[in-house]
CSV table of C-alpha atoms and ligand atoms in Angstrom, one decimal:
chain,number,residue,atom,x,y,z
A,1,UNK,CA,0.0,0.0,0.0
A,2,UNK,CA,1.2,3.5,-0.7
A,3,UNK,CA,1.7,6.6,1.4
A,4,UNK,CA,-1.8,7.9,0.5
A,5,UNK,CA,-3.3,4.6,0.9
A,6,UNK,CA,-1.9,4.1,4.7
A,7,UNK,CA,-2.9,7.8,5.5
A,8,UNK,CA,-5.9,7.3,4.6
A,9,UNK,CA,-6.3,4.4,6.9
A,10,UNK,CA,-4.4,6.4,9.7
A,11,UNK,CA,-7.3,9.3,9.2
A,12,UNK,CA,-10.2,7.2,9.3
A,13,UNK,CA,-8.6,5.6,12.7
A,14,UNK,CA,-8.1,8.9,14.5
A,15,UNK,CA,-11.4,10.3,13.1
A,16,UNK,CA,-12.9,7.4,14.8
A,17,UNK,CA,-11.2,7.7,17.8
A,18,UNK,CA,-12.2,11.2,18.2
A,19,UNK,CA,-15.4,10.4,18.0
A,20,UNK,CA,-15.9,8.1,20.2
A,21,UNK,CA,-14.1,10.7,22.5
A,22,UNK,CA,-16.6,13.3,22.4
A,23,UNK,CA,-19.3,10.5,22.6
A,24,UNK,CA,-17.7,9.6,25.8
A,25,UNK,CA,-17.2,13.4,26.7
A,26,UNK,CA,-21.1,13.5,26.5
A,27,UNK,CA,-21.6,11.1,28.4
A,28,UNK,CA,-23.3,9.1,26.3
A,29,UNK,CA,-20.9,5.6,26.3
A,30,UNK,CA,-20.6,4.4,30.1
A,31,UNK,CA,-17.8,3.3,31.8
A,32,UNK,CA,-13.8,3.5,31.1
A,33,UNK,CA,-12.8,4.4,27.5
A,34,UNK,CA,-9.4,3.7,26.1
A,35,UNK,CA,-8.9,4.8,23.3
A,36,UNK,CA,-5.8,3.9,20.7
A,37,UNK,CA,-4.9,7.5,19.8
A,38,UNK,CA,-1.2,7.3,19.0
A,39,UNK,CA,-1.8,3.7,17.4
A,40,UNK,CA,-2.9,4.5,14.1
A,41,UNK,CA,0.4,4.3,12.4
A,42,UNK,CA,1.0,0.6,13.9
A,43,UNK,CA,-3.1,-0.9,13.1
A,44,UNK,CA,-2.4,0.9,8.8
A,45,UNK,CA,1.2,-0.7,9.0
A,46,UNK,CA,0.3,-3.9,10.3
A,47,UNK,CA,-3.0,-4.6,8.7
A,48,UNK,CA,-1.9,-3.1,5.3
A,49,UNK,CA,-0.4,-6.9,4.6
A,50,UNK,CA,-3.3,-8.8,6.1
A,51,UNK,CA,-6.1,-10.6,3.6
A,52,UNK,CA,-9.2,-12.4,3.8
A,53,UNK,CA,-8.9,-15.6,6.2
A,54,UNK,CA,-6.5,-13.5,8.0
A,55,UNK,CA,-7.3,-13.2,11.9
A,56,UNK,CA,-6.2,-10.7,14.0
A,57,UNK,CA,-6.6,-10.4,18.3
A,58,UNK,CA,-6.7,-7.2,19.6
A,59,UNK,CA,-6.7,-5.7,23.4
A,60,UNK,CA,-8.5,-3.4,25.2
A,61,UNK,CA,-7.5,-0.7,22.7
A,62,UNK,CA,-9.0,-2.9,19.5
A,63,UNK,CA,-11.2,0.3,17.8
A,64,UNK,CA,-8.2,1.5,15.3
A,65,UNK,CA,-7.3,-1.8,13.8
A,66,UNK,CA,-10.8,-3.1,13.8
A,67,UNK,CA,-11.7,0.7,11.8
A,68,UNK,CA,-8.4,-0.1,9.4
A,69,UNK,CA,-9.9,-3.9,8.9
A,70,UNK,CA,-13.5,-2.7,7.9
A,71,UNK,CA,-15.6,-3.7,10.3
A,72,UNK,CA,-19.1,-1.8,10.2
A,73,UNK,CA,-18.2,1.8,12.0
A,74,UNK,CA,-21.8,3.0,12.8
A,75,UNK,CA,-22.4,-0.9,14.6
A,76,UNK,CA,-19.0,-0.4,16.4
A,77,UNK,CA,-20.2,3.5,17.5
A,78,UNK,CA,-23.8,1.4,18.3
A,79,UNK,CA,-22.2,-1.1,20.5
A,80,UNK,CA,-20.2,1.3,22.9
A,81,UNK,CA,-23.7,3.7,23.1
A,82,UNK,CA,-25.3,0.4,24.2
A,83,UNK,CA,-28.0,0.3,21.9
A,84,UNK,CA,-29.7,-3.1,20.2
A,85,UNK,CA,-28.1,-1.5,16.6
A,86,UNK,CA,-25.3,-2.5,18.1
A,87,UNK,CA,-22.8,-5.1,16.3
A,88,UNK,CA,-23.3,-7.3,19.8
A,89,UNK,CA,-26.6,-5.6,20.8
A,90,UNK,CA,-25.5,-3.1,22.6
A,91,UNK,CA,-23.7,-5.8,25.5
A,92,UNK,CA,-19.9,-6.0,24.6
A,93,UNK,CA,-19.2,-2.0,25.0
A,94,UNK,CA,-15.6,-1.4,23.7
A,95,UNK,CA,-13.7,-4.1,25.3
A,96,UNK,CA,-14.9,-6.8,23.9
A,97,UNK,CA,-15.7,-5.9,20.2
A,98,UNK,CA,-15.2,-8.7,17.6
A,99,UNK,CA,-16.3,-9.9,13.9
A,100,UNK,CA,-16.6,-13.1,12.7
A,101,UNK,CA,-16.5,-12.4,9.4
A,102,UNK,CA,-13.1,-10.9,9.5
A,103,UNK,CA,-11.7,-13.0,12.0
A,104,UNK,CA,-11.2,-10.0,14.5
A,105,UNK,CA,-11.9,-10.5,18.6
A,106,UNK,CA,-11.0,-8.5,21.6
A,107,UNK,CA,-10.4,-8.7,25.3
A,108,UNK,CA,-9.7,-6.9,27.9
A,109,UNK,CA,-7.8,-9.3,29.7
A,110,UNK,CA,-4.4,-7.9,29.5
A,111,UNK,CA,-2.0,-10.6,27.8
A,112,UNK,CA,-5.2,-12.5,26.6
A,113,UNK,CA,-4.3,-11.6,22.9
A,114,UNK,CA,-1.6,-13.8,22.7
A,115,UNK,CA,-3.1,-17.0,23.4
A,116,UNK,CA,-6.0,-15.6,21.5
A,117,UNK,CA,-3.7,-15.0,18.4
A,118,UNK,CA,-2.3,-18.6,18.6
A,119,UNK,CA,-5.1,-20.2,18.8
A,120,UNK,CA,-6.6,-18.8,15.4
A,121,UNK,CA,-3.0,-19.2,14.0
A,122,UNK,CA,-3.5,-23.0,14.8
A,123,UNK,CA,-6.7,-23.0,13.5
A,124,UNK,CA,-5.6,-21.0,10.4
A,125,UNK,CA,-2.9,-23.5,10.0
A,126,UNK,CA,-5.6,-26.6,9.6
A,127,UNK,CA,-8.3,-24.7,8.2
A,128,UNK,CA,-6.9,-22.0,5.6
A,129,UNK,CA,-3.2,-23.0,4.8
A,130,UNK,CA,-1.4,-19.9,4.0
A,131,UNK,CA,-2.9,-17.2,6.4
A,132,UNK,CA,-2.1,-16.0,9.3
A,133,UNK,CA,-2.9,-14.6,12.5
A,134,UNK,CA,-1.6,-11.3,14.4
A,135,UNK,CA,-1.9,-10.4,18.4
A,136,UNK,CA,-1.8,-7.2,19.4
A,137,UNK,CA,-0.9,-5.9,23.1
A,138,UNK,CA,0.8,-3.5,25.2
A,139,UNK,CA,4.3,-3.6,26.5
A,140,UNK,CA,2.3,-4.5,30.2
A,141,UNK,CA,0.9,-7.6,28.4
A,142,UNK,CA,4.2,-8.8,28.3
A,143,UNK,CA,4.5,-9.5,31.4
A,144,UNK,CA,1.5,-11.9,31.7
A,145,UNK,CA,2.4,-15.3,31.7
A,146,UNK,CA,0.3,-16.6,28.9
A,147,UNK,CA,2.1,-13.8,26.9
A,148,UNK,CA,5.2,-15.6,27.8
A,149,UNK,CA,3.6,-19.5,27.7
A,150,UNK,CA,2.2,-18.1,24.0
A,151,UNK,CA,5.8,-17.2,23.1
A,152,UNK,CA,7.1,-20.1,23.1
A,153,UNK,CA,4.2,-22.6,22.4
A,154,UNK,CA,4.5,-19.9,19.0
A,155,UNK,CA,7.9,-20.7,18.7
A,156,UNK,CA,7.7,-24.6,19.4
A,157,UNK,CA,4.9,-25.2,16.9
A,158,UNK,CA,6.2,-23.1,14.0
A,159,UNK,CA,2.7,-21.2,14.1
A,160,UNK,CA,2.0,-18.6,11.4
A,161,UNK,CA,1.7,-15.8,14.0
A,162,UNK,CA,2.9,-12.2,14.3
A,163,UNK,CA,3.2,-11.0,17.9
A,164,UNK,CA,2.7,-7.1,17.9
A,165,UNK,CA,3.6,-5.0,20.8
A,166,UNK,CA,2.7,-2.0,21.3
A,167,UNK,CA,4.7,-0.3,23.1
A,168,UNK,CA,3.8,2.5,25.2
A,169,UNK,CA,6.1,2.7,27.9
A,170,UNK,CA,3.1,2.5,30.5
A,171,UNK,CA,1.0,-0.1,32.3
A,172,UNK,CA,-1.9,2.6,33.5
A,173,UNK,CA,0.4,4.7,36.3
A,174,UNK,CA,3.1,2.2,36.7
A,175,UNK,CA,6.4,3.0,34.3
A,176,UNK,CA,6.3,-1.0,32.5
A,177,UNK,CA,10.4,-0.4,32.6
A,178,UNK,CA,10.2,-0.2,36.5
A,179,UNK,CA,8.2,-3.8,36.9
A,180,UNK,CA,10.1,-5.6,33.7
A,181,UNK,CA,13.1,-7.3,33.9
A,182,UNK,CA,15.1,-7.4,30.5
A,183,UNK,CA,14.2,-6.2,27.4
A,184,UNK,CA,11.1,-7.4,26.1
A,185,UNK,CA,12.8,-7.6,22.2
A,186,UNK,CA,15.6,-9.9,23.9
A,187,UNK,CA,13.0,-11.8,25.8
A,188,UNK,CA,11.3,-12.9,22.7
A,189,UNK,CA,14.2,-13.6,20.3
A,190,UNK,CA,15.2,-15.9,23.7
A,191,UNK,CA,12.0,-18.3,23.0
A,192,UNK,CA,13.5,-18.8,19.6
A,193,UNK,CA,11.1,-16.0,17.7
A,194,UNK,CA,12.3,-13.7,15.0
A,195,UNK,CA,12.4,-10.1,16.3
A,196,UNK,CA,12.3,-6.6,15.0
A,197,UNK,CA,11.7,-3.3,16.5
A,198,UNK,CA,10.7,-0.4,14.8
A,199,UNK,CA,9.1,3.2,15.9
A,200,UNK,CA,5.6,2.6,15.8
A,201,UNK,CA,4.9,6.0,15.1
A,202,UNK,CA,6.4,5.8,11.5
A,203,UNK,CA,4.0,4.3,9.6
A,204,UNK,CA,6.0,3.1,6.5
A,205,UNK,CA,8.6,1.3,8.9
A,206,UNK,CA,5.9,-0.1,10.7
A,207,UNK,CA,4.5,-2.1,7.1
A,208,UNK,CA,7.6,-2.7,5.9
A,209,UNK,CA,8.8,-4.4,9.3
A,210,UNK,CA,5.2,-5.9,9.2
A,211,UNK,CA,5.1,-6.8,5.5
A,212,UNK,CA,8.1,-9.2,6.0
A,213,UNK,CA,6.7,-11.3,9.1
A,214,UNK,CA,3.5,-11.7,7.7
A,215,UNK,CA,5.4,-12.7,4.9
A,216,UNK,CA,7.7,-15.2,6.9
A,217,UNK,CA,4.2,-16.9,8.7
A,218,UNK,CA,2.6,-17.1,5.7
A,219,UNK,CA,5.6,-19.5,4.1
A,220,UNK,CA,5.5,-22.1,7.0
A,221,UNK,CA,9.1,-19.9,8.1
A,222,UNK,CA,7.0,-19.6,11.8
A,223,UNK,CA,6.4,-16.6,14.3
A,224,UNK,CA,8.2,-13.0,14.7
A,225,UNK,CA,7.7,-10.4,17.6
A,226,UNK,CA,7.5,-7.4,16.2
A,227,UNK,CA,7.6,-4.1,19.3
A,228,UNK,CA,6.7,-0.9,18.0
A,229,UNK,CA,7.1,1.9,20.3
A,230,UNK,CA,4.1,4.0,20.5
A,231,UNK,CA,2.8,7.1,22.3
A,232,UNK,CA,0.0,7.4,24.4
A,233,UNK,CA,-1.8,10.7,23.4
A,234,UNK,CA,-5.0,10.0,26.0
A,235,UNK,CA,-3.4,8.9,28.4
A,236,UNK,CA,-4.4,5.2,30.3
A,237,UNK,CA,-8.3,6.2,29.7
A,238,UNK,CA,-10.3,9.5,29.1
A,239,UNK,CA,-10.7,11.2,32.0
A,240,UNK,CA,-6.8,9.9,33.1
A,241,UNK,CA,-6.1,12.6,35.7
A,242,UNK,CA,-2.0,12.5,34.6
A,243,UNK,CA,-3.4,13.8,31.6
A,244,UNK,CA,-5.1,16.2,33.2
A,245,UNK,CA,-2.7,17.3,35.3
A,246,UNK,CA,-0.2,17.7,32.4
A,247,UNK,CA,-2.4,19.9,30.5
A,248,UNK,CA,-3.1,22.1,33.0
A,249,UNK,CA,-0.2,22.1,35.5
A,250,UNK,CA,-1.4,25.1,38.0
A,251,UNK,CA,-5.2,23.4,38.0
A,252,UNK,CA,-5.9,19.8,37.9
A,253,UNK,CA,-1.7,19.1,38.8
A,254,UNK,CA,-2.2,21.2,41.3
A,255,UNK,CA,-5.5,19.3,42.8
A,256,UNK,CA,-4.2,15.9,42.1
A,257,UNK,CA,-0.9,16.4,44.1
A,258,UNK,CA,-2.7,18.6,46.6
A,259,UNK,CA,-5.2,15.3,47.3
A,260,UNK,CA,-2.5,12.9,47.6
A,261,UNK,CA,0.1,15.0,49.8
A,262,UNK,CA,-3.0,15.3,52.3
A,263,UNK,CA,-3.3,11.7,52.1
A,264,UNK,CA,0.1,11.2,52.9
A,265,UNK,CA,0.0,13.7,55.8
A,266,UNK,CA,-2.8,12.7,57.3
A,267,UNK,CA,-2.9,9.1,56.6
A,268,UNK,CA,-1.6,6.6,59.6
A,269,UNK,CA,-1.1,3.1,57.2
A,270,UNK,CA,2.2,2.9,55.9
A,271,UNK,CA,5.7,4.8,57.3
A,272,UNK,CA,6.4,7.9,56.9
A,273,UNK,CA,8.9,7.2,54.1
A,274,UNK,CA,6.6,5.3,52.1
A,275,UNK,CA,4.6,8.1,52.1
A,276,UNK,CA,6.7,10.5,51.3
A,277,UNK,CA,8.1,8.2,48.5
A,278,UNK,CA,4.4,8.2,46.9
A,279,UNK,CA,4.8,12.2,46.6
A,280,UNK,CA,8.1,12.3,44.9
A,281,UNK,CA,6.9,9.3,43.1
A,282,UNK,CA,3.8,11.1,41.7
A,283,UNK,CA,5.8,14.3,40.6
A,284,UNK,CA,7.7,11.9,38.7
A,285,UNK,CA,4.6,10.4,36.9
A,286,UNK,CA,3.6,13.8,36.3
A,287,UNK,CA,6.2,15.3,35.0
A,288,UNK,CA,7.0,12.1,32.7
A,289,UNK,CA,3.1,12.8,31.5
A,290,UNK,CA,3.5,16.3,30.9
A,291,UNK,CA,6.7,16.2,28.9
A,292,UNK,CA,4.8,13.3,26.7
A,293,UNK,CA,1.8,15.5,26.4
A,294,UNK,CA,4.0,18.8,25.1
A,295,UNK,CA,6.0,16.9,23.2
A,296,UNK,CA,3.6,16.9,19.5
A,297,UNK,CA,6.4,15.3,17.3
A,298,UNK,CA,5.1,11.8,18.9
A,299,UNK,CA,1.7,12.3,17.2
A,300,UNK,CA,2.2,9.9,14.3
A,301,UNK,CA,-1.2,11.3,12.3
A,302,UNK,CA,1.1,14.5,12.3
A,303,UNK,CA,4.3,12.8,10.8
A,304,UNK,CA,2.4,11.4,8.4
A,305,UNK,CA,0.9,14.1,7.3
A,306,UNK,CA,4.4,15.9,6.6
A,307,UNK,CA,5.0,12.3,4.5
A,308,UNK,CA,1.9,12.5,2.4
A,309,UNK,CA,1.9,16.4,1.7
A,310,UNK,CA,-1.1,18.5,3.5
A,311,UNK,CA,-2.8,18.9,-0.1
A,312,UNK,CA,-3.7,15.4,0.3
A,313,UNK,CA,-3.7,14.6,4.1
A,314,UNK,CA,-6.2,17.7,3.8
A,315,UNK,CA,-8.5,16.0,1.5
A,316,UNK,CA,-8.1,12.1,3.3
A,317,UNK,CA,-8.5,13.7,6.5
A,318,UNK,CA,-12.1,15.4,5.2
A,319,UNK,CA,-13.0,12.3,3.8
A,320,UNK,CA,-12.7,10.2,6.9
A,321,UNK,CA,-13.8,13.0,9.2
A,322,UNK,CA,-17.1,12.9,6.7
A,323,UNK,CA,-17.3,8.8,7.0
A,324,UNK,CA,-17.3,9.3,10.6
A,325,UNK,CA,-19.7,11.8,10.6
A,326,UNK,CA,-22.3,9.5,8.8
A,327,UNK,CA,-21.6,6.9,11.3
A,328,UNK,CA,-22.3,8.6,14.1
A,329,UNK,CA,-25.3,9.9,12.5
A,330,UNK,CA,-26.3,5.9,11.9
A,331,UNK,CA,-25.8,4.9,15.2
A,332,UNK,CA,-28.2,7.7,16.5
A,333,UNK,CA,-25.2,9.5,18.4
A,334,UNK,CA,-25.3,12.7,16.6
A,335,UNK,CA,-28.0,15.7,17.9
B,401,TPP,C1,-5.2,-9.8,33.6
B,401,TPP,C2,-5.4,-8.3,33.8
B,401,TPP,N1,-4.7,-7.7,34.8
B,401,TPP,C3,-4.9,-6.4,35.0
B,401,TPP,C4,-5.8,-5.7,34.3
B,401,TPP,C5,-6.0,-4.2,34.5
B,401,TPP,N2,-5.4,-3.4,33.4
B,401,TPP,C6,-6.1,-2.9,32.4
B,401,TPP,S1,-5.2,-2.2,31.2
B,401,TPP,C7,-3.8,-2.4,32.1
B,401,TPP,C8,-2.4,-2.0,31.7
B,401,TPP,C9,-2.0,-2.7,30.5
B,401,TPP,O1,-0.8,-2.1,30.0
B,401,TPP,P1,-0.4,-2.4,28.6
B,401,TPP,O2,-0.5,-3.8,28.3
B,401,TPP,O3,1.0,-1.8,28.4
B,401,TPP,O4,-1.4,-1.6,27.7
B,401,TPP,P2,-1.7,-0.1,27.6
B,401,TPP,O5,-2.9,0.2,28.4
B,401,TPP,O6,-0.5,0.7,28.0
B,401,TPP,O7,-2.0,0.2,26.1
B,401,TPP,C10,-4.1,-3.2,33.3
B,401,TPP,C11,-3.1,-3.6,34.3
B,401,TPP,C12,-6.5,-6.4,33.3
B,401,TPP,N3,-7.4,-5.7,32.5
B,401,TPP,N4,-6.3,-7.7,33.0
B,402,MG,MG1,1.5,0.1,27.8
């Protein structure tokens, strides 16, 4: 696929993550939203090489790669506004969004992708010889030990798989790198898998890289790990108070590390240096968030853009805005 062609795909992803943002803003989808805003480049890139028969297993940040693979926008939009229009009646919400006809399913079990992934590469294996499956999951996941039983049951059985880590550098407020022994590249090559690492925020890398693994799976050569580092531009979840407190420092910062200074004043659990660790700890976490949040060159949509010329992101970007539009309109969110 060209530049134009995994643009376009890149648009329509963060068009539809937008959305669903203000939907959420509204208050009209209940409960936790996370959104995959900063994971377009890696859901073009990857599914850019995938065809039909393909399967793909997705986390709980499935909406941009199941918006790249086609599923039906205005029944996805449906399903989180919990309405019977919904592609699973309005019961699933965003977590666990799936299609049979293109082989896509998601959980919200963290690591639960990877098994997921090997089991349809198994079944791919018996059933459609020459396709494959990809799992996709955050640099947390891979700390979960099916993640790591999948690795090597993946690398043992020669299955046609593509292991796709995201990688974000954060498991919700912990910092993954301060709870993960090793590198997680190295820790996959270890269980015998081919490995590559690529910024995820550079969409042609992330095909290319892609392009050959897929290839690899699909000619019985077995599985790869691909990482790609990502940002997160919404932070864990809408509403994540880091986020807040990075984009405005003197208001919500100010609240949030008011609120948990109390706490550790006041509080009698815990000794004092604990407590006093949780502060420093927290202006850390902050100040990580808020140097993420400034920091615009991560947004990949924006790289792109500079890649495809703004003539034409221009035009892409209308035209997916515009698709969203009419799905919204379809799934009775718009007023
Ligand atoms: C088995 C399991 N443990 C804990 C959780 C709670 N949880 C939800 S998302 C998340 C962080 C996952 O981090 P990562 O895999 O890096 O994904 P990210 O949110 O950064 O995209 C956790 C711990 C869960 N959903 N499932
Ligand atoms: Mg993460």
């Amino acid at each position: 696929m060209d530049a134009a062609g995994l643009f376009r795909q890149m648009a329509r992803a963060r068009a539809f993550e937008d959305a669903t943002s203000a939907l959420w803003r509204e208050g009209r989808i209940s409960g936790e939203m996370h959104l995959g805003t900063g994971e377009e480049a890696v859901a073009a890139g990857v599914v850019a090489s995938l065809r039909p028969g393909d399967a793909v297993a997705l986390d709980h940040r499935p909406t941009p790669v199941l918006t790249v693979l086609g599923v039906d926008l205005a029944g996805m939009l449906a399903e989180m506004l919990g309405m019977e229009s919904g592609i699973h009646r309005g019961r699933a919400g965003h977590m666990h969004l799936m299609s049979r006809t293109l082989l896509a399913s998601s959980s919200g079990i963290v690591g639960s992708s990877a098994p997921l992934g090997a089991g349809f590469a198994l079944a791919g294996r018996a059933l459609r010889p020459g396709s494959v499956a990809v799992a996709f999951f955050g640099d947390g996941a891979m700390n979960q030990g099916m993640l790591l039983e999948t690795l090597n049951l993946a690398a043992a059985w020669s299955l046609p798989l593509l292991l796709v880590c995201k990688d974000n550098g954060w498991s919700i407020t912990t910092r993954t790198d301060a709870v993960t022994g090793g590198d997680p590249v190295a820790r996959a090559r270890g269980f015998g898998l081919e490995t590559v690492d690529v910024d995820g925020g550079d969409v042609g890398a992330v095909a290319e890289a892609a392009a050959d693994a897929i290839d690899r799976a699909r000619n019985g050569e077995g599985p790869s790990f691909l990482r790609a580092r990502v940002p997160r531009l919404d932070g864990h979840f809408l509403g994540d108070a880091l986020v807040r407190a990075a984009r405005s420092p003197a208001g919500d910062g100010r609240q949030l590390l008011g609120d948990v200074t109390s706490a550790a004043l006041s509080r009698t659990g815990g000794g004092l240096g604990d407590r006093a660790r949780s502060v420093v700890r927290l202006l850390d976490l902050m100040r990580r968030a808020r140097r993420e949040d400034r920091d615009t060159r991560h947004d990949p949509l924006e790289r792109a853009r500079s890649t495809v010329g703004q003539e034409v992101a221009s035009r892409l970007e209308a035209e997916a805005l515009a698709e969203v539009g009419r799905a919204v309109a379809a799934a009775g969110g718009a007023h």
